[in-house]
Amino acid sequence: VENLDSGVGVYAPDAEAYSVFADLFDPIIEEYHGGFKRTDRHPPCTLGDASEFGDVDPEGKYVVSTRIRCGRSLRKFPFNPNMTEGHYKEMEDLVSGTLKGMTGELKGTFYPLTGMTKEVQQQLIDDHFLFKEGDRFLQKANACRYWPTGRGIFHNDSKTFLVWVGEEDHMRIISMQKGGSIREVYGRLVKAVNEIEKRMEFSHDDRLGFLTFCPTNLGTTIRASVHIKLPRLSAGGQEALQRVADRFQLQVRGSAGEHSEAVGGLYDISNKERMGLTEFEAVGKMYRGIGELIKMEKALERGVDPEVVKYVEDGFAKLQASDSCHSLLKKHLTKEVVDRLKNLSTPSFGSTLKDVIQSGVENLDSGVGVYAPDAEAYSVFADLFDPIIEEYHGGFKRTDRHPPCTLGDASEFGDVDPEGKYVVSTRIRCGRSLRKFPFNPNMTEGHYKEMEDLVSGTLKGMTGELKGTFYPLTGMTKEVQQQLIDDHFLFKEGDRFLQKANACRYWPTGRGIFHNDSKTFLVWVGEEDHMRIISMQKGGSIREVYGRLVKAVNEIEKRMEFSHDDRLGFLTFCPTNLGTTIRASVHIKLPRLSAGGQEALQRVADRFQLQVRGSAGEHSEAVGGLYDISNKERMGLTEFEASARCTAASASSSRWRKNSRRKRPGWIEASRFQD
């Protein structure tokens, strides 16, 4: 209230405040900590193995120093606003006594602020160790009373381990050193925390994790940061750098931390999330995110071919001049976005904005108009992808996080059309990219051959109802080709949208089709995505179709690692398939509902977040009145929920009738589809 420029604006005067004033704290915690709801539980403390990290900048070109800290409150005392002068003195004695007992590389000296000499004070200032009274946010929260009583600073002999006592929290435990060795810095912190915890009991809550004065530091309390120079990425200032950092759930601050400026282009960048993940995972977020930022800075240093920039600028002009083009690309490729992205390329494969937009520029009738030439493109070109993803995927914002994979229990589904009157067949598929390979535009001929060997070998090992045969497109006989055409299994080269995205190179090398003996389980290899895993059969039994898909995905994932992102879910070539990648569909005849054609049927389907296509899928007509209808949403919901969008709540299913009062929006009762 007294600092209207506060970003959060609340503090917990004691541990009990998080319960008593939960109606205020909980929504603030949820928004700040990435959707951590009042029904969620923070995981147990897991410090992990620091040796799994390395040096984020072995060249020493970008990272000046690394600092990892955690906050700890002592269960024995209230938080600062309720600390008496006696509390402060008792706490100082307890903590200083513990720290004086540190040995090895943690051995050092405690310096109380009370009675500190000018010489010690100056040395601590020179070492950037001294915290000061006077933070107006803390003062107005009554956290600075009896200053400097009970406050002090400890550091080890090599000045790489530091503890603040009585500043914002009872203790701030800090490990730091020059350079980017996360292994050494985090390893030292883990050792220190374990040693201190042997001697003192920390304030901890089963739901919120470690309790601290400020709710932004709850949970792990870990803030893992680097001081780093990224002159090209930060050319637009701190706000521009923050937009990039948002993609990796990182927070950008000035050189001296919160509420400061970047002096000499030096930024403090750290993990933003501290709740809903372990300590090891929090540090891992920073480690991987900083690595990606450095990769992007290096890509900017390399520069982009002027011809690529010219194509992008000409393509933008072409889109704007077209009256017939209504793609999401045209809508969201603004002049500002072009100027920000036209000189960027992805770190590992050098993909450019041209590679992202080329299909949409050359096919003005595209609905979306963009593809990701590699997984990194979703980060590098996020200023274009994110608004397109948000619009296509039902408001999935750049600050949202796709939920973890949840395939659920297929037995909860039934038959959507037990009479067999409307649904001709059911098909549920998901796309998978293999982490080992780039997406199609960057696949070499060698990549395709290696991928085909890996996938076909895995599929040949399927057993039971999944057992079948792999048919490579290379060298395919006319007899096999005709049989696959008759079974409607054969995908073909020639899709103009994919061709203009450079996704059809080296055809048919590395492409193939697998199906089980009963022809109800199918895998496309090397078409649009590395793999399209498909389960299908006649009729409307979602239970059987989805159950088979779940079994297949689980079996394949035991043998291969899929490309996955913590925020976007499973990564695919086309952004419409991100998240679950699930497309659950039926071939269905609805002669009265579709009397006005596909457009009229789509208007009805829109009410249920469903997508209508022709008999042969996208860009096709409805032959014989047969439509392909599927869930549209694939992000922000689980795989089980995505399948339920299209299939749950058959009027003949006793399970759904019994639970009708808890149906989710968009679930369809069969009666709604009856003529």
XYZ file of C-alpha atoms in Angstrom:
675
model
C 0.000 0.000 0.000
C 2.869 2.398 0.845
C 4.905 1.384 -2.243
C 2.512 1.533 -5.173
C 5.285 0.475 -7.566
C 5.567 -2.932 -5.848
C 5.522 -5.910 -8.156
C 3.943 -8.274 -5.615
C 3.053 -6.062 -2.648
C 2.601 -8.573 0.193
C 4.795 -10.151 2.870
C 4.063 -12.814 5.494
C 4.714 -11.359 8.968
C 4.840 -14.896 10.362
C 4.496 -18.484 9.102
C 0.841 -18.712 10.179
C -0.080 -15.815 7.886
C 0.060 -18.130 4.861
C -2.878 -20.059 6.355
C -4.875 -17.280 8.029
C -4.696 -14.962 5.003
C -4.704 -17.742 2.373
C -7.543 -16.084 0.446
C -5.075 -13.339 -0.470
C -1.806 -15.276 -0.540
C -3.016 -18.282 -2.568
C -4.048 -16.436 -5.760
C -0.861 -14.341 -5.606
C 1.205 -17.510 -5.198
C -0.681 -19.158 -8.072
C -0.043 -16.278 -10.452
C 3.591 -15.699 -9.505
C 4.623 -19.352 -9.317
C 3.395 -20.513 -12.720
C -0.061 -21.795 -11.794
C 0.705 -23.373 -8.396
C -2.893 -23.806 -7.188
C -4.171 -23.933 -3.641
C -4.814 -27.659 -4.174
C -1.214 -28.299 -5.308
C 1.579 -29.592 -3.100
C 5.212 -28.588 -3.400
C 7.442 -31.688 -3.793
C 9.814 -32.788 -1.003
C 13.264 -31.191 -0.881
C 15.482 -32.847 -3.535
C 18.895 -31.250 -3.876
C 20.084 -33.845 -6.389
C 23.578 -34.465 -7.722
C 25.506 -31.296 -8.647
C 27.918 -33.318 -10.790
C 25.183 -33.576 -13.442
C 25.761 -29.899 -14.226
C 28.776 -28.488 -16.010
C 30.104 -25.039 -16.931
C 27.441 -23.045 -18.756
C 30.113 -20.896 -20.447
C 33.400 -22.832 -20.705
C 34.846 -20.161 -23.016
C 34.368 -17.531 -20.303
C 33.051 -15.126 -22.921
C 29.592 -14.268 -21.554
C 29.179 -15.276 -17.898
C 31.065 -13.063 -15.441
C 29.989 -14.889 -12.282
C 27.511 -17.427 -10.912
C 25.562 -17.160 -7.660
C 23.075 -19.650 -6.196
C 21.270 -18.884 -2.974
C 18.441 -20.180 -0.861
C 16.498 -18.604 1.982
C 15.862 -20.308 5.293
C 13.661 -19.333 8.227
C 14.265 -20.965 11.608
C 11.203 -22.684 13.036
C 12.143 -21.394 16.487
C 11.519 -17.724 15.592
C 8.788 -15.616 13.927
C 9.548 -13.652 10.756
C 11.157 -10.207 10.964
C 8.086 -8.034 11.749
C 7.411 -10.062 14.909
C 11.016 -10.530 16.012
C 11.809 -8.870 19.351
C 15.240 -7.484 20.105
C 15.776 -10.566 22.258
C 14.847 -12.820 19.347
C 17.426 -11.135 17.127
C 20.206 -11.552 19.688
C 19.301 -15.200 20.328
C 19.125 -15.944 16.599
C 22.489 -14.292 15.957
C 24.129 -16.359 18.681
C 22.585 -19.600 17.364
C 23.458 -19.006 13.708
C 26.930 -17.550 14.274
C 27.791 -20.442 16.569
C 26.720 -22.928 13.909
C 28.637 -21.163 11.132
C 31.803 -20.915 13.215
C 31.736 -24.715 13.289
C 32.024 -25.056 9.489
C 35.083 -26.935 8.225
C 36.941 -27.510 4.965
C 36.088 -25.125 2.148
C 33.130 -23.794 4.213
C 35.367 -22.634 7.100
C 35.246 -18.882 7.642
C 34.391 -15.889 9.837
C 31.183 -14.290 11.132
C 30.992 -10.484 11.154
C 28.180 -8.990 13.280
C 26.867 -5.626 12.017
C 26.625 -4.384 15.609
C 29.943 -2.724 16.445
C 31.459 -3.440 13.019
C 34.719 -1.510 12.481
C 35.120 0.794 9.486
C 37.916 -1.418 8.141
C 35.747 -4.568 8.157
C 32.825 -2.596 6.764
C 34.931 -1.278 3.855
C 36.300 -4.745 3.084
C 32.785 -6.214 2.960
C 31.674 -3.353 0.693
C 34.666 -4.005 -1.608
C 33.712 -7.699 -1.732
C 30.078 -6.772 -2.521
C 29.028 -8.714 0.589
C 27.525 -5.988 2.746
C 23.760 -5.680 2.815
C 22.380 -2.401 4.090
C 19.426 -1.103 6.006
C 17.153 1.133 4.014
C 15.204 -1.016 1.513
C 11.900 0.875 1.483
C 9.855 -2.235 0.690
C 11.225 -4.073 3.738
C 10.985 -0.986 5.933
C 7.294 -0.529 5.240
C 6.803 -4.211 6.056
C 8.358 -3.588 9.505
C 11.236 -5.911 8.697
C 14.047 -3.549 9.729
C 13.371 -2.967 13.422
C 16.215 -2.933 16.011
C 18.755 -2.514 13.195
C 21.608 -3.585 13.308
C 20.922 -5.886 16.282
C 21.034 -9.561 15.323
C 22.285 -8.932 11.802
C 25.558 -10.236 10.476
C 27.522 -11.635 7.571
C 29.555 -14.838 7.365
C 31.925 -15.779 4.574
C 34.406 -18.587 4.074
C 38.121 -17.970 3.664
C 37.995 -18.130 -0.145
C 34.934 -15.822 -0.256
C 32.854 -18.298 -2.269
C 30.389 -19.171 0.507
C 28.365 -16.477 2.256
C 25.482 -16.294 4.747
C 23.414 -13.193 5.439
C 21.781 -13.273 8.866
C 18.699 -11.197 9.712
C 18.314 -9.259 6.476
C 15.032 -10.181 4.687
C 14.906 -13.795 5.900
C 16.560 -15.248 8.975
C 19.238 -16.660 6.693
C 20.271 -16.273 3.071
C 22.735 -19.059 2.247
C 24.817 -18.163 -0.818
C 27.404 -19.911 -2.982
C 29.196 -17.974 -5.695
C 32.325 -17.633 -7.782
C 33.658 -16.162 -11.010
C 32.727 -17.907 -14.274
C 29.919 -20.279 -15.132
C 30.673 -23.553 -13.300
C 27.235 -24.521 -12.002
C 28.647 -27.837 -10.773
C 31.024 -26.158 -8.335
C 28.682 -23.398 -7.164
C 25.651 -25.624 -6.634
C 27.744 -28.410 -5.105
C 29.058 -26.008 -2.469
C 25.549 -24.758 -1.662
C 24.235 -28.299 -1.223
C 27.098 -29.146 1.121
C 26.469 -26.000 3.199
C 22.696 -26.473 3.471
C 23.127 -30.080 4.567
C 25.673 -29.087 7.227
C 23.538 -26.248 8.630
C 20.379 -28.373 8.707
C 22.118 -30.881 10.962
C 22.231 -28.185 13.649
C 19.004 -26.145 13.147
C 15.381 -26.865 12.235
C 14.039 -24.900 9.275
C 10.487 -23.596 8.913
C 8.766 -25.891 6.408
C 5.216 -26.571 5.246
C 4.032 -29.799 3.596
C 2.174 -27.849 0.907
C 4.242 -24.689 0.385
C 7.753 -26.016 0.983
C 10.265 -23.881 2.877
C 8.561 -20.812 4.351
C 9.993 -17.333 3.805
C 9.052 -13.724 4.500
C 8.249 -12.957 0.846
C 5.906 -15.359 -1.025
C 8.060 -15.122 -4.160
C 10.710 -17.182 -2.344
C 8.534 -20.045 -1.113
C 9.035 -23.681 -2.094
C 12.642 -24.392 -2.994
C 13.625 -20.758 -2.141
C 16.343 -21.338 -4.749
C 17.510 -18.434 -6.876
C 20.213 -19.610 -9.277
C 21.654 -16.703 -11.224
C 24.474 -15.533 -13.437
C 25.888 -12.099 -14.135
C 26.060 -12.173 -17.912
C 26.716 -9.968 -20.930
C 24.524 -10.579 -23.988
C 24.991 -7.386 -26.027
C 23.025 -8.461 -29.089
C 20.111 -10.110 -27.302
C 19.817 -7.086 -24.994
C 20.191 -4.464 -27.722
C 16.558 -3.447 -27.133
C 17.094 -3.059 -23.388
C 16.017 -5.072 -20.368
C 12.419 -5.387 -21.544
C 13.498 -6.929 -24.857
C 15.844 -9.345 -23.079
C 13.059 -10.295 -20.670
C 10.801 -11.262 -23.601
C 13.447 -13.751 -24.721
C 14.102 -14.972 -21.164
C 10.370 -15.588 -20.640
C 10.628 -18.529 -23.028
C 12.864 -20.325 -20.533
C 11.053 -19.213 -17.351
C 13.979 -16.938 -16.470
C 13.937 -13.545 -14.761
C 16.101 -10.602 -15.849
C 17.326 -7.997 -13.360
C 19.890 -5.208 -13.460
C 23.495 -5.610 -12.350
C 22.691 -5.017 -8.674
C 19.578 -7.191 -8.629
C 15.933 -6.196 -8.250
C 14.996 -2.555 -8.927
C 18.428 -1.795 -10.473
C 19.834 -0.926 -13.899
C 22.212 -2.937 -16.083
C 25.602 -1.281 -15.622
C 27.973 -1.859 -18.527
C 25.491 -4.227 -20.187
C 25.750 -6.683 -17.286
C 22.485 -8.451 -16.405
C 21.498 -10.708 -13.524
C 19.449 -13.617 -14.941
C 17.936 -16.338 -12.766
C 15.245 -18.998 -12.610
C 11.842 -17.436 -11.942
C 10.034 -20.522 -10.628
C 10.662 -21.731 -7.114
C 7.501 -23.759 -6.436
C 6.117 -27.005 -7.827
C 9.555 -28.319 -8.743
C 12.559 -29.619 -6.826
C 15.695 -27.676 -5.940
C 17.626 -29.700 -8.514
C 15.041 -28.896 -11.185
C 15.072 -25.177 -10.321
C 18.829 -24.984 -10.841
C 18.460 -27.087 -13.982
C 16.021 -24.513 -15.402
C 18.638 -21.805 -15.066
C 21.441 -24.034 -16.357
C 19.599 -25.014 -19.536
C 18.015 -21.594 -20.084
C 21.302 -19.689 -19.836
C 22.811 -22.215 -22.227
C 20.051 -21.426 -24.730
C 20.526 -17.655 -24.343
C 24.247 -18.023 -25.017
C 23.479 -20.135 -28.094
C 21.146 -17.412 -29.342
C 23.748 -14.706 -28.708
C 26.265 -16.726 -30.729
C 23.748 -17.112 -33.552
C 23.304 -13.338 -33.621
C 27.072 -12.943 -33.781
C 27.154 -15.148 -36.890
C 24.523 -13.006 -38.598
C 22.008 -13.928 -41.305
C 22.408 -13.970 -45.092
C 21.161 -10.623 -46.542
C 19.189 -12.600 -49.151
C 17.243 -14.241 -46.312
C 16.448 -10.834 -44.817
C 15.303 -9.600 -48.240
C 13.023 -12.629 -48.664
C 11.462 -11.997 -45.259
C 10.841 -8.324 -46.008
C 9.442 -9.097 -49.483
C 7.324 -11.899 -48.016
C 5.877 -9.535 -45.431
C 4.971 -7.068 -48.191
C 3.370 -9.856 -50.248
C 1.213 -10.990 -47.339
C 0.048 -7.466 -46.552
C -0.808 -6.772 -50.192
C -2.929 -9.920 -50.566
C -6.681 -9.475 -50.117
C -7.240 -13.241 -50.325
C -4.785 -14.204 -47.582
C -6.339 -14.607 -44.129
C -3.695 -16.766 -42.416
C -2.583 -16.435 -38.832
C 0.858 -15.693 -40.266
C -0.426 -12.576 -42.009
C -2.259 -11.465 -38.879
C 0.679 -11.791 -36.508
C 3.693 -11.047 -38.733
C 3.752 -7.315 -38.022
C 6.463 -4.895 -39.103
C 7.722 -4.828 -35.505
C 7.989 -8.637 -35.416
C 9.804 -8.670 -38.770
C 12.328 -6.120 -37.538
C 12.937 -8.055 -34.311
C 13.308 -11.491 -35.906
C 14.633 -11.070 -39.446
C 18.291 -11.242 -38.392
C 17.897 -14.190 -36.011
C 18.730 -17.845 -36.589
C 18.488 -20.950 -34.431
C 21.710 -21.865 -32.615
C 22.098 -25.501 -33.653
C 20.841 -25.549 -37.243
C 20.838 -21.931 -38.416
C 17.124 -21.901 -39.281
C 15.855 -18.422 -40.128
C 12.567 -16.570 -40.196
C 12.416 -17.400 -43.900
C 12.299 -21.107 -43.041
C 9.440 -20.445 -40.614
C 7.217 -18.394 -42.962
C 8.086 -19.659 -46.437
C 5.183 -22.103 -46.738
C 2.673 -19.432 -45.742
C 4.205 -16.830 -48.059
C 4.133 -19.204 -51.036
C 0.674 -20.613 -50.185
C -1.513 -17.598 -49.506
C -4.501 -19.849 -48.794
C -2.752 -21.313 -45.715
C -4.820 -21.279 -42.560
C -1.835 -20.986 -40.226
C 1.161 -20.407 -42.472
C 4.130 -21.250 -40.239
C 6.217 -24.315 -39.460
C 9.066 -24.870 -36.992
C 12.165 -26.002 -38.918
C 13.679 -27.244 -35.657
C 12.743 -27.401 -31.983
C 14.744 -24.263 -31.137
C 12.617 -22.208 -33.547
C 9.795 -22.121 -30.986
C 12.117 -20.158 -28.691
C 14.080 -18.036 -31.156
C 10.997 -16.958 -33.100
C 8.609 -16.941 -30.143
C 7.449 -13.392 -30.936
C 5.720 -14.886 -33.997
C 4.901 -18.394 -32.789
C 3.475 -17.423 -29.386
C 0.554 -15.246 -30.604
C -0.264 -17.823 -33.302
C -0.230 -20.598 -30.691
C -2.396 -18.493 -28.384
C -5.021 -17.866 -31.052
C -5.084 -21.400 -32.457
C -4.957 -23.223 -29.128
C -7.834 -21.510 -27.367
C -5.991 -18.716 -25.554
C -2.829 -20.615 -24.527
C -0.684 -17.617 -23.532
C 3.093 -17.302 -23.527
C 2.984 -17.371 -19.729
C 0.949 -20.627 -19.664
C 2.394 -24.096 -19.182
C 1.079 -27.228 -20.850
C 0.292 -29.916 -18.240
C 2.418 -33.073 -17.932
C 1.512 -36.002 -20.196
C -1.535 -37.782 -18.733
C -2.847 -40.577 -20.944
C -5.460 -41.638 -18.397
C -7.613 -44.733 -18.334
C -9.179 -45.680 -21.671
C -11.775 -47.830 -19.902
C -13.575 -44.623 -18.895
C -14.646 -44.228 -22.522
C -17.347 -46.262 -24.210
C -18.790 -46.466 -27.729
C -19.906 -43.056 -28.988
C -22.404 -44.666 -31.394
C -23.436 -48.118 -30.114
C -26.224 -48.315 -32.724
C -23.651 -48.028 -35.501
C -25.910 -45.557 -37.274
C -23.686 -42.485 -37.636
C -20.016 -43.262 -36.960
C -18.301 -45.199 -39.730
C -14.885 -45.381 -38.064
C -12.771 -43.926 -35.259
C -9.152 -42.860 -35.488
C -6.931 -41.388 -32.765
C -3.404 -40.337 -33.520
C -0.508 -38.472 -31.953
C 2.650 -36.995 -33.427
C 6.098 -37.569 -32.017
C 9.458 -36.030 -32.840
C 12.613 -37.782 -31.710
C 14.912 -35.634 -29.588
C 17.892 -37.109 -31.407
C 17.015 -35.493 -34.753
C 16.039 -32.055 -36.090
C 12.685 -31.541 -37.815
C 12.271 -32.376 -41.519
C 13.712 -29.195 -43.093
C 17.047 -29.788 -41.336
C 17.163 -33.574 -41.719
C 20.071 -34.790 -43.841
C 19.815 -37.917 -45.961
C 21.892 -39.646 -43.289
C 19.460 -38.507 -40.600
C 16.540 -40.021 -42.511
C 18.285 -43.360 -42.926
C 19.323 -43.472 -39.281
C 15.824 -42.540 -38.132
C 14.216 -45.202 -40.323
C 16.538 -47.869 -38.919
C 15.847 -46.773 -35.337
C 12.072 -46.559 -35.679
C 11.603 -49.657 -37.831
C 13.756 -51.682 -35.438
C 11.626 -50.521 -32.525
C 8.352 -51.272 -34.304
C 9.489 -54.710 -35.384
C 9.810 -55.511 -31.688
C 6.102 -54.901 -30.989
C 4.183 -57.892 -29.635
C 0.590 -58.955 -29.065
C -2.043 -56.920 -30.892
C 0.664 -54.371 -31.873
C 2.772 -56.944 -33.750
C 3.102 -56.146 -37.440
C 5.280 -55.245 -40.432
C 7.266 -52.174 -41.501
C 7.126 -51.185 -45.193
C 9.837 -48.726 -46.327
C 8.786 -46.431 -49.168
C 12.215 -46.833 -50.757
C 12.025 -49.823 -53.115
C 8.367 -50.525 -52.333
C 6.834 -53.032 -54.787
C 3.702 -52.157 -56.758
C 1.778 -54.924 -54.981
C 2.582 -53.572 -51.506
C 1.923 -50.027 -52.689
C -1.512 -50.981 -54.062
C -2.444 -52.856 -50.891
C -1.530 -49.839 -48.747
C -3.571 -47.595 -51.048
C -6.551 -49.955 -50.764
C -6.198 -49.866 -46.960
C -6.001 -46.033 -47.047
C -2.617 -46.285 -45.329
C -0.288 -44.801 -47.937
C 0.766 -41.187 -47.523
C 2.184 -39.516 -50.601
C 4.777 -36.940 -51.483
C 3.377 -33.791 -52.975
C 1.629 -31.807 -50.244
C 2.404 -28.278 -51.411
C 2.327 -26.822 -47.896
C 4.993 -29.275 -46.712
C 7.020 -28.919 -49.899
C 7.313 -25.157 -49.545
C 8.423 -25.698 -45.945
C 11.278 -27.905 -47.271
C 9.857 -30.933 -45.465
C 9.946 -33.335 -48.434
C 13.649 -33.493 -49.261
C 15.350 -36.818 -50.132
C 11.950 -38.425 -50.725
C 11.322 -41.381 -50.284
C 14.500 -41.973 -48.228
C 13.757 -42.619 -44.565
C 9.999 -42.779 -45.029
C 7.922 -45.810 -44.270
C 4.671 -47.254 -42.967
C 4.102 -49.830 -40.256
C 0.845 -51.570 -39.465
C -0.134 -54.404 -37.165
C -1.554 -57.674 -38.446
C -5.165 -56.634 -37.831
C -4.608 -53.219 -39.476
C -5.829 -51.295 -36.425
C -2.455 -49.845 -35.421
C -0.399 -47.784 -37.836
C 2.753 -45.644 -37.749
C 3.806 -43.184 -40.433
C 7.542 -42.518 -40.418
C 9.087 -39.361 -41.908
C 5.960 -37.779 -43.376
C 5.200 -34.458 -41.624
C 6.592 -35.432 -38.220
C 9.167 -38.075 -37.458
C 6.336 -40.335 -36.348
C 2.554 -40.318 -36.548
C 1.250 -43.042 -34.227
C -2.297 -44.052 -35.156
C -4.952 -46.350 -33.714
C -8.178 -46.944 -35.641
C -11.034 -49.286 -36.356
C -14.585 -49.444 -37.672
C -17.360 -48.116 -35.446
C -17.282 -45.791 -32.469
C -15.546 -47.710 -29.671
C -13.289 -45.048 -28.206
C -12.297 -47.393 -25.396
C -10.644 -49.852 -27.769
C -9.093 -47.281 -30.100
C -7.660 -45.038 -27.401
C -6.549 -47.986 -25.263
C -4.520 -49.359 -28.172
C -2.904 -45.962 -28.797
C -1.907 -45.604 -25.139
C -0.362 -49.069 -25.145
C 1.609 -48.293 -28.331
C 2.905 -44.907 -27.154
C 4.063 -46.365 -23.849
C 5.878 -49.209 -25.608
C 7.623 -46.923 -28.106
C 8.661 -44.417 -25.424
C 10.504 -47.170 -23.568
C 12.898 -47.352 -26.511
C 13.170 -43.757 -27.822
C 13.278 -40.269 -26.291
C 10.682 -37.851 -27.610
C 11.222 -34.118 -28.137
C 9.408 -32.370 -25.300
C 9.291 -28.877 -23.816
C 8.252 -28.023 -20.252
C 6.009 -25.220 -21.486
C 4.761 -26.371 -24.903
C 4.474 -30.115 -24.363
C 5.491 -32.499 -27.171
C 7.203 -30.572 -29.979
C 6.095 -31.019 -33.575
C 6.830 -29.524 -36.984
C 3.494 -27.695 -37.172
C 2.451 -25.552 -34.181
C -1.157 -26.742 -34.489
C -0.028 -30.142 -33.201
C 1.899 -29.026 -30.126
C 1.024 -30.068 -26.586
C -0.731 -33.399 -26.496
C -0.405 -33.753 -30.314
C -3.608 -35.799 -29.968
C -6.130 -35.764 -32.787
C -9.130 -37.913 -31.864
C -11.532 -38.152 -34.782
C -14.505 -39.981 -36.213
C -15.659 -40.461 -39.775
C -19.305 -39.637 -39.414
C -22.441 -39.067 -41.500
C -24.771 -36.319 -40.289
C -26.948 -35.601 -43.344
C -29.301 -33.102 -41.709
C -26.715 -31.203 -39.673
C -24.496 -30.946 -42.758
C -27.272 -30.057 -45.199
C -25.757 -26.594 -45.526
C -22.318 -27.985 -46.320
C -19.058 -28.146 -44.388
C -19.165 -24.502 -43.351
C -22.589 -24.932 -41.757
C -21.489 -28.090 -39.947
C -18.371 -26.288 -38.717
C -20.511 -23.583 -37.139
C -22.260 -26.251 -35.064
C -18.993 -28.034 -34.243
C -17.441 -24.756 -33.072
C -19.704 -24.879 -30.015
C -17.853 -27.979 -28.856
C -14.304 -26.945 -29.851
C -14.363 -29.467 -32.702
C -12.860 -29.266 -36.178
C -14.613 -30.471 -39.350
C -12.658 -31.765 -42.346
C -13.526 -33.583 -45.539
C -13.408 -37.360 -45.906
C -9.688 -37.433 -46.694
C -8.699 -34.914 -44.006
C -7.388 -31.381 -44.342
C -7.970 -29.559 -47.643
C -10.385 -32.283 -48.906
C -14.099 -32.554 -49.695
C -16.765 -34.660 -47.954
C -17.306 -37.641 -50.253
C -20.711 -39.258 -49.854
C -21.570 -36.963 -46.959
C -18.771 -38.446 -44.840
C -17.001 -35.939 -42.572
C -13.909 -36.203 -40.413
C -14.614 -34.500 -37.062
C -12.002 -34.156 -34.325
C -10.953 -32.201 -31.259
C -9.390 -28.873 -32.176
C -7.571 -28.140 -28.919
C -4.308 -29.908 -28.180
C -2.699 -27.547 -25.665
C -3.485 -26.642 -22.080
C -5.266 -29.930 -21.436
C -4.142 -33.534 -20.985
C -4.150 -36.271 -23.608
C -7.099 -37.874 -21.873
C -9.042 -34.599 -21.901
C -8.198 -33.963 -25.564
C -9.643 -37.344 -26.526
C -12.687 -36.657 -24.357
C -13.376 -33.411 -26.255
C -14.439 -35.433 -29.243
C -15.702 -38.586 -27.696
C -16.947 -38.455 -24.125
C -20.541 -38.615 -22.965
C -22.318 -40.934 -25.361
C -26.001 -40.941 -24.491
C -25.881 -44.730 -24.386
C -22.929 -44.846 -21.965
C -24.057 -45.492 -18.426
C -20.765 -44.150 -17.152
C -21.327 -40.725 -18.665
C -25.013 -40.664 -17.729
C -24.090 -41.399 -14.142
C -21.530 -38.587 -14.124
C -23.489 -36.143 -16.275
C -23.423 -33.451 -13.629
C -19.630 -33.145 -13.845
C -19.205 -33.013 -17.627
C -16.558 -30.561 -18.786
C -17.444 -27.820 -21.295
C -17.236 -29.109 -24.837
C -17.895 -32.771 -24.067
C -20.527 -34.022 -26.432
C -23.667 -35.953 -25.772
C -24.540 -38.187 -28.669
C -28.090 -36.828 -28.642
C -26.720 -33.444 -29.727
C -25.460 -35.079 -32.916
C -28.551 -37.098 -33.693
C -30.552 -36.048 -36.722
